[in-house]
Amino acid sequence: MIKLSFLFFFTLISGFSFAQWTWINPLPQGNPLYNVKFISTTSGWAVGQCGTILKTTNGGADWALQSSGTTNVLLGVSFSDANTGTAVGIYGPILRTTNGGTTWAPQSSGTTQHLYGVSFTDTNNGTAVGDGGTILRTTNGGTTWTLQSSGTLNLLLSISFIDANYGTVVGDGGTILRTTNGGTTWTAQSSGTSNTLFGVSFTNSNIGTAVGREGTILRTTNGGTTWSLQPSGTTNQIYSVSFTDTNYGTAVGDIGTILRTTNGGTTWTLLPGPDHWLMSVSFTDANNGTVVGGGDFNVTSIILRTIDGGTTWTEQSSAITGRWLTKVSFADANCGIAVGLMGAIIRTTNGGKTWTSQSSGTTAWLEDVVFIDANTWIAVGNPGGMILRTTNDGTTWTSQSIQPIGKVYALYGVSFTDPNNGTIVGGVWNGIDYDALIFRTTDGGTTWQKQFSGTTGDLHGVSFYDANNGTAVGEYLNGSYYEGFILRTTNGGNTWTINSTAITNGLTCVNFSDANNGATVGCEGIILRTTDGGETWIEQLSGTTEVLYDVYFSDANIGTIVGFQGTILRTINGGTTWSLQSSGTKNSLDGVCFTDAIHGIVVGQGGTILRTSNGGSTFIEESKSLESTFSIYPNPATDKITISKNGKSAGETIVSILNINGELLTQETFRNQDMIEKDVSMLVKGIYLVKIQTKEGIESKKLVIQ
């Protein structure tokens, strides 16, 4: 399991600060959303990746992020009234709120199976379904959940109850299960199809609709005794369906599929929709409905709203750009530029709080950007050996191409040390492998001269700390796999020397904070660090096997790395230790830049922009240290932990457990015990903080639940 280290500052005052990485683009956030539930025309919730929970109280005009306390994917949500709701997801988490989502508390599901759907008919009676034919039932609001016999091992994906007794479940292979007694018994029904069914909606005990693969729509008017196939007019996957009465229904799915019926499904009409994955739909009446989705290459999150029955849809999620952003650079504390796919260029003048788009004049994939002075910037990309240059802070960009006829240049990295001297690196295909490309300018990018790299391979990153001394990194083909390599120059690139260090993984970027201290990162979580200007490199333990795409050190000690699956790593000791930070997303993160030790911007997939004003710390605990008086075992844990004190404890010991957002989940007082046993089976998989308070002070411990 990846380890997460917390940075603690101890004082005599007890308190918390909870700033971390916050979404700047898209808004309200950029994670795919998998389920949505509205209980009125104004109040609704949506859930998705990385434990995302969103709430609106004004029909979606504004959405607020709620703290779920988990990073597990949430796939289903159900509210019985404005206050009481339940969410379920991957690895069996069940979360419960009784205050409209202001706080969510974990419940013990008794399973690690993925849970895909949940349905509550009132505050007490609810059912959740998932992998392996799992059906869980509660009659006390989730205080206890009981496993019911489904009679199948098939994957169960969606559930619809119309009251405490009548419910229908659908799933893999055309599975349909029916109960009329609250799940005491479940009866298999004949769907007439082997296509997986993703969604189901009943308006009363008799009338319901199920949807699924290859445009499948099934309808019953007799409680499922018989199901009839309805013509959908599409072969796209249909993931969700919502009926408000027996006639009016809407279904959504792949490639922007939105289908509408006003006659109970006798006919379905294809409505115009965005060309993205639409995962869930919820209508409260014939006119008012919301659709959520995302997860495709660029658009990672989408929210659509209609007030006219789907004739028109308004996008409620907003973005400066949805294009994949690859790198970001700042000229000072305020002015920055990020670049990416299809010639994307965006600019900020307030430290990344807001961004505006600029016209690049190209559809090339821009891989890197760097400032030369306050007005002059250089961006590079591919194909075509693309170089863009602006001398008016991006108002206009002028393109250059250094690609000769018959060659296919790809440019990946650029570094300038002053207004005149800069270097670009990349690669050119030679039919078997890439030949490393290096270009140099001494006139601010007006002209470029090719330098001799002396090696095959593809160069992905370059960093110069003065006009003469620079390092470039990349990968080359060694038989059937790629290995990394490092090039170094001390004379402005007139000659380049390959480093003799054996590097088993490809390298993606390099960054020097001064003449001596630098780092390079790459595939399978590799981190290499130098303190002698690149003469020698030492591998550091990253704690991850994800691909790392960018690294930035604001000084010799403080650095941040970003990578695949939302990875953010942070060090405050030059890389001796790296801590995994909570990015709040699984989107690929490709670029990072800090303007000082604590103010930073990260960019990536789907136009992702994250910002921090405290170095990305998840939380800072301020308390009196007990200097490791207590120990916790086992850790990681699953159901119980033992808290042991070195020496007899007198008086009270207060044990509190908080989630990664600093929210109190449980608190219990023990008296005169040197061995404390505590049940943690209700906690979902993740990272927690255990606070142990005695008359001597407070000690904080990390707890991992697996």
PDB file of C-alpha atoms in Angstrom, residues 523-644:
ATOM      1  CA  CYS A 523       8.276   5.476 -15.488  1.00  0.00           C
ATOM      2  CA  GLU A 524       7.329   3.124 -12.639  1.00  0.00           C
ATOM      3  CA  GLY A 525       7.770   5.839 -10.044  1.00  0.00           C
ATOM      4  CA  ILE A 526      11.486   6.368 -10.591  1.00  0.00           C
ATOM      5  CA  ILE A 527      13.076   9.404  -8.897  1.00  0.00           C
ATOM      6  CA  LEU A 528      16.772  10.265  -9.289  1.00  0.00           C
ATOM      7  CA  ARG A 529      18.414  13.091  -7.336  1.00  0.00           C
ATOM      8  CA  THR A 530      21.755  14.895  -7.714  1.00  0.00           C
ATOM      9  CA  THR A 531      23.516  17.312  -5.347  1.00  0.00           C
ATOM     10  CA  ASP A 532      26.653  17.813  -7.456  1.00  0.00           C
ATOM     11  CA  GLY A 533      25.261  19.331 -10.637  1.00  0.00           C
ATOM     12  CA  GLY A 534      24.550  16.005 -12.310  1.00  0.00           C
ATOM     13  CA  GLU A 535      27.903  14.263 -11.858  1.00  0.00           C
ATOM     14  CA  THR A 536      26.213  11.545  -9.816  1.00  0.00           C
ATOM     15  CA  TRP A 537      22.575  10.527  -9.399  1.00  0.00           C
ATOM     16  CA  ILE A 538      21.014   8.643  -6.474  1.00  0.00           C
ATOM     17  CA  GLU A 539      17.698   6.835  -6.750  1.00  0.00           C
ATOM     18  CA  GLN A 540      15.093   7.849  -4.163  1.00  0.00           C
ATOM     19  CA  LEU A 541      12.094   5.885  -2.887  1.00  0.00           C
ATOM     20  CA  SER A 542       8.893   7.323  -4.347  1.00  0.00           C
ATOM     21  CA  GLY A 543       6.417   4.885  -2.817  1.00  0.00           C
ATOM     22  CA  THR A 544       4.548   4.508  -6.115  1.00  0.00           C
ATOM     23  CA  THR A 545       4.828   2.637  -9.406  1.00  0.00           C
ATOM     24  CA  GLU A 546       2.804   5.194 -11.375  1.00  0.00           C
ATOM     25  CA  VAL A 547       4.428   7.080 -14.249  1.00  0.00           C
ATOM     26  CA  LEU A 548       5.741  10.432 -12.982  1.00  0.00           C
ATOM     27  CA  TYR A 549       5.520  13.237 -15.557  1.00  0.00           C
ATOM     28  CA  ASP A 550       6.915  16.407 -13.992  1.00  0.00           C
ATOM     29  CA  VAL A 551       9.012  17.594 -11.051  1.00  0.00           C
ATOM     30  CA  TYR A 552       9.560  21.073  -9.627  1.00  0.00           C
ATOM     31  CA  PHE A 553      11.872  22.159  -6.800  1.00  0.00           C
ATOM     32  CA  SER A 554      11.424  25.662  -5.404  1.00  0.00           C
ATOM     33  CA  ASP A 555      14.723  25.290  -3.513  1.00  0.00           C
ATOM     34  CA  ALA A 556      17.168  22.514  -2.653  1.00  0.00           C
ATOM     35  CA  ASN A 557      14.770  20.921  -0.166  1.00  0.00           C
ATOM     36  CA  ILE A 558      11.169  21.574  -1.184  1.00  0.00           C
ATOM     37  CA  GLY A 559       9.865  19.801  -4.262  1.00  0.00           C
ATOM     38  CA  THR A 560       6.700  18.407  -5.842  1.00  0.00           C
ATOM     39  CA  ILE A 561       6.190  15.633  -8.388  1.00  0.00           C
ATOM     40  CA  VAL A 562       3.026  14.861 -10.384  1.00  0.00           C
ATOM     41  CA  GLY A 563       2.018  11.871 -12.453  1.00  0.00           C
ATOM     42  CA  PHE A 564      -0.492   9.307 -13.645  1.00  0.00           C
ATOM     43  CA  GLN A 565      -3.716   8.556 -11.734  1.00  0.00           C
ATOM     44  CA  GLY A 566      -3.677  11.907  -9.938  1.00  0.00           C
ATOM     45  CA  THR A 567      -0.355  11.266  -8.209  1.00  0.00           C
ATOM     46  CA  ILE A 568       1.177  14.167  -6.267  1.00  0.00           C
ATOM     47  CA  LEU A 569       4.337  13.632  -4.202  1.00  0.00           C
ATOM     48  CA  ARG A 570       5.936  16.219  -1.902  1.00  0.00           C
ATOM     49  CA  THR A 571       9.293  16.463  -0.142  1.00  0.00           C
ATOM     50  CA  ILE A 572      10.629  19.038   2.332  1.00  0.00           C
ATOM     51  CA  ASN A 573      14.028  17.377   2.814  1.00  0.00           C
ATOM     52  CA  GLY A 574      15.479  17.211  -0.683  1.00  0.00           C
ATOM     53  CA  GLY A 575      13.808  13.909  -1.448  1.00  0.00           C
ATOM     54  CA  THR A 576      15.105  11.886   1.487  1.00  0.00           C
ATOM     55  CA  THR A 577      11.422  11.139   2.011  1.00  0.00           C
ATOM     56  CA  TRP A 578       8.480  11.711  -0.318  1.00  0.00           C
ATOM     57  CA  SER A 579       4.877  11.973   0.910  1.00  0.00           C
ATOM     58  CA  LEU A 580       1.814  11.161  -1.176  1.00  0.00           C
ATOM     59  CA  GLN A 581      -0.634  14.063  -1.167  1.00  0.00           C
ATOM     60  CA  SER A 582      -4.355  13.914  -1.811  1.00  0.00           C
ATOM     61  CA  SER A 583      -4.968  15.447  -5.235  1.00  0.00           C
ATOM     62  CA  GLY A 584      -8.685  14.656  -5.155  1.00  0.00           C
ATOM     63  CA  THR A 585      -8.619  13.199  -8.675  1.00  0.00           C
ATOM     64  CA  LYS A 586      -7.500  10.221 -10.724  1.00  0.00           C
ATOM     65  CA  ASN A 587      -6.954  12.385 -13.804  1.00  0.00           C
ATOM     66  CA  SER A 588      -3.439  12.226 -15.191  1.00  0.00           C
ATOM     67  CA  LEU A 589      -1.400  15.169 -13.855  1.00  0.00           C
ATOM     68  CA  ASP A 590       1.314  16.242 -16.283  1.00  0.00           C
ATOM     69  CA  GLY A 591       2.697  19.618 -15.209  1.00  0.00           C
ATOM     70  CA  VAL A 592       3.579  21.384 -11.957  1.00  0.00           C
ATOM     71  CA  CYS A 593       5.022  24.803 -11.103  1.00  0.00           C
ATOM     72  CA  PHE A 594       5.451  26.660  -7.808  1.00  0.00           C
ATOM     73  CA  THR A 595       6.026  30.389  -7.446  1.00  0.00           C
ATOM     74  CA  ASP A 596       7.422  29.886  -3.932  1.00  0.00           C
ATOM     75  CA  ALA A 597       7.550  27.079  -1.386  1.00  0.00           C
ATOM     76  CA  ILE A 598       3.773  26.906  -0.845  1.00  0.00           C
ATOM     77  CA  HIS A 599       1.949  28.454  -3.836  1.00  0.00           C
ATOM     78  CA  GLY A 600       1.640  26.028  -6.726  1.00  0.00           C
ATOM     79  CA  ILE A 601      -0.360  24.969  -9.786  1.00  0.00           C
ATOM     80  CA  VAL A 602      -0.821  21.492 -11.241  1.00  0.00           C
ATOM     81  CA  VAL A 603      -2.299  20.810 -14.699  1.00  0.00           C
ATOM     82  CA  GLY A 604      -3.366  17.687 -16.555  1.00  0.00           C
ATOM     83  CA  GLN A 605      -6.013  15.583 -18.270  1.00  0.00           C
ATOM     84  CA  GLY A 606      -9.349  17.125 -19.217  1.00  0.00           C
ATOM     85  CA  GLY A 607      -8.111  20.655 -18.593  1.00  0.00           C
ATOM     86  CA  THR A 608      -7.440  19.854 -14.940  1.00  0.00           C
ATOM     87  CA  ILE A 609      -6.036  22.789 -12.954  1.00  0.00           C
ATOM     88  CA  LEU A 610      -5.409  22.359  -9.239  1.00  0.00           C
ATOM     89  CA  ARG A 611      -4.092  25.084  -6.955  1.00  0.00           C
ATOM     90  CA  THR A 612      -2.563  25.127  -3.473  1.00  0.00           C
ATOM     91  CA  SER A 613      -1.576  27.935  -1.140  1.00  0.00           C
ATOM     92  CA  ASN A 614      -0.052  25.721   1.564  1.00  0.00           C
ATOM     93  CA  GLY A 615       2.209  23.371  -0.364  1.00  0.00           C
ATOM     94  CA  GLY A 616      -0.579  20.858  -0.854  1.00  0.00           C
ATOM     95  CA  SER A 617      -0.685  19.640   2.736  1.00  0.00           C
ATOM     96  CA  THR A 618      -3.850  17.673   3.412  1.00  0.00           C
ATOM     97  CA  PHE A 619      -3.947  19.039   6.926  1.00  0.00           C
ATOM     98  CA  ILE A 620      -1.667  20.394   9.606  1.00  0.00           C
ATOM     99  CA  GLU A 621      -2.124  19.277  13.180  1.00  0.00           C
ATOM    100  CA  GLU A 622      -1.162  21.722  15.876  1.00  0.00           C
ATOM    101  CA  SER A 623      -0.880  20.109  19.312  1.00  0.00           C
ATOM    102  CA  LYS A 624       1.426  19.362  22.184  1.00  0.00           C
ATOM    103  CA  SER A 625       3.632  16.414  21.297  1.00  0.00           C
ATOM    104  CA  LEU A 626       3.776  13.343  23.543  1.00  0.00           C
ATOM    105  CA  GLU A 627       6.946  12.270  21.699  1.00  0.00           C
ATOM    106  CA  SER A 628       5.601   8.909  20.491  1.00  0.00           C
ATOM    107  CA  THR A 629       4.306   7.760  23.874  1.00  0.00           C
ATOM    108  CA  PHE A 630       1.709   5.586  22.126  1.00  0.00           C
ATOM    109  CA  SER A 631       1.887   2.942  19.395  1.00  0.00           C
ATOM    110  CA  ILE A 632      -0.909   1.555  17.214  1.00  0.00           C
ATOM    111  CA  TYR A 633      -1.077  -1.977  15.835  1.00  0.00           C
ATOM    112  CA  PRO A 634      -1.877  -3.562  13.511  1.00  0.00           C
ATOM    113  CA  ASN A 635      -1.350  -0.713  11.064  1.00  0.00           C
ATOM    114  CA  PRO A 636      -2.596  -1.108   8.333  1.00  0.00           C
ATOM    115  CA  ALA A 637      -5.727  -2.524   9.998  1.00  0.00           C
ATOM    116  CA  THR A 638      -9.066  -3.956   8.908  1.00  0.00           C
ATOM    117  CA  ASP A 639     -11.405  -4.345  11.891  1.00  0.00           C
ATOM    118  CA  LYS A 640      -9.678  -3.653  15.227  1.00  0.00           C
ATOM    119  CA  ILE A 641      -6.668  -1.727  16.492  1.00  0.00           C
ATOM    120  CA  THR A 642      -4.774  -1.797  19.771  1.00  0.00           C
ATOM    121  CA  ILE A 643      -3.383   1.439  21.188  1.00  0.00           C
ATOM    122  CA  SER A 644      -0.509   0.725  23.561  1.00  0.00           C
TER     123      SER A 644
END
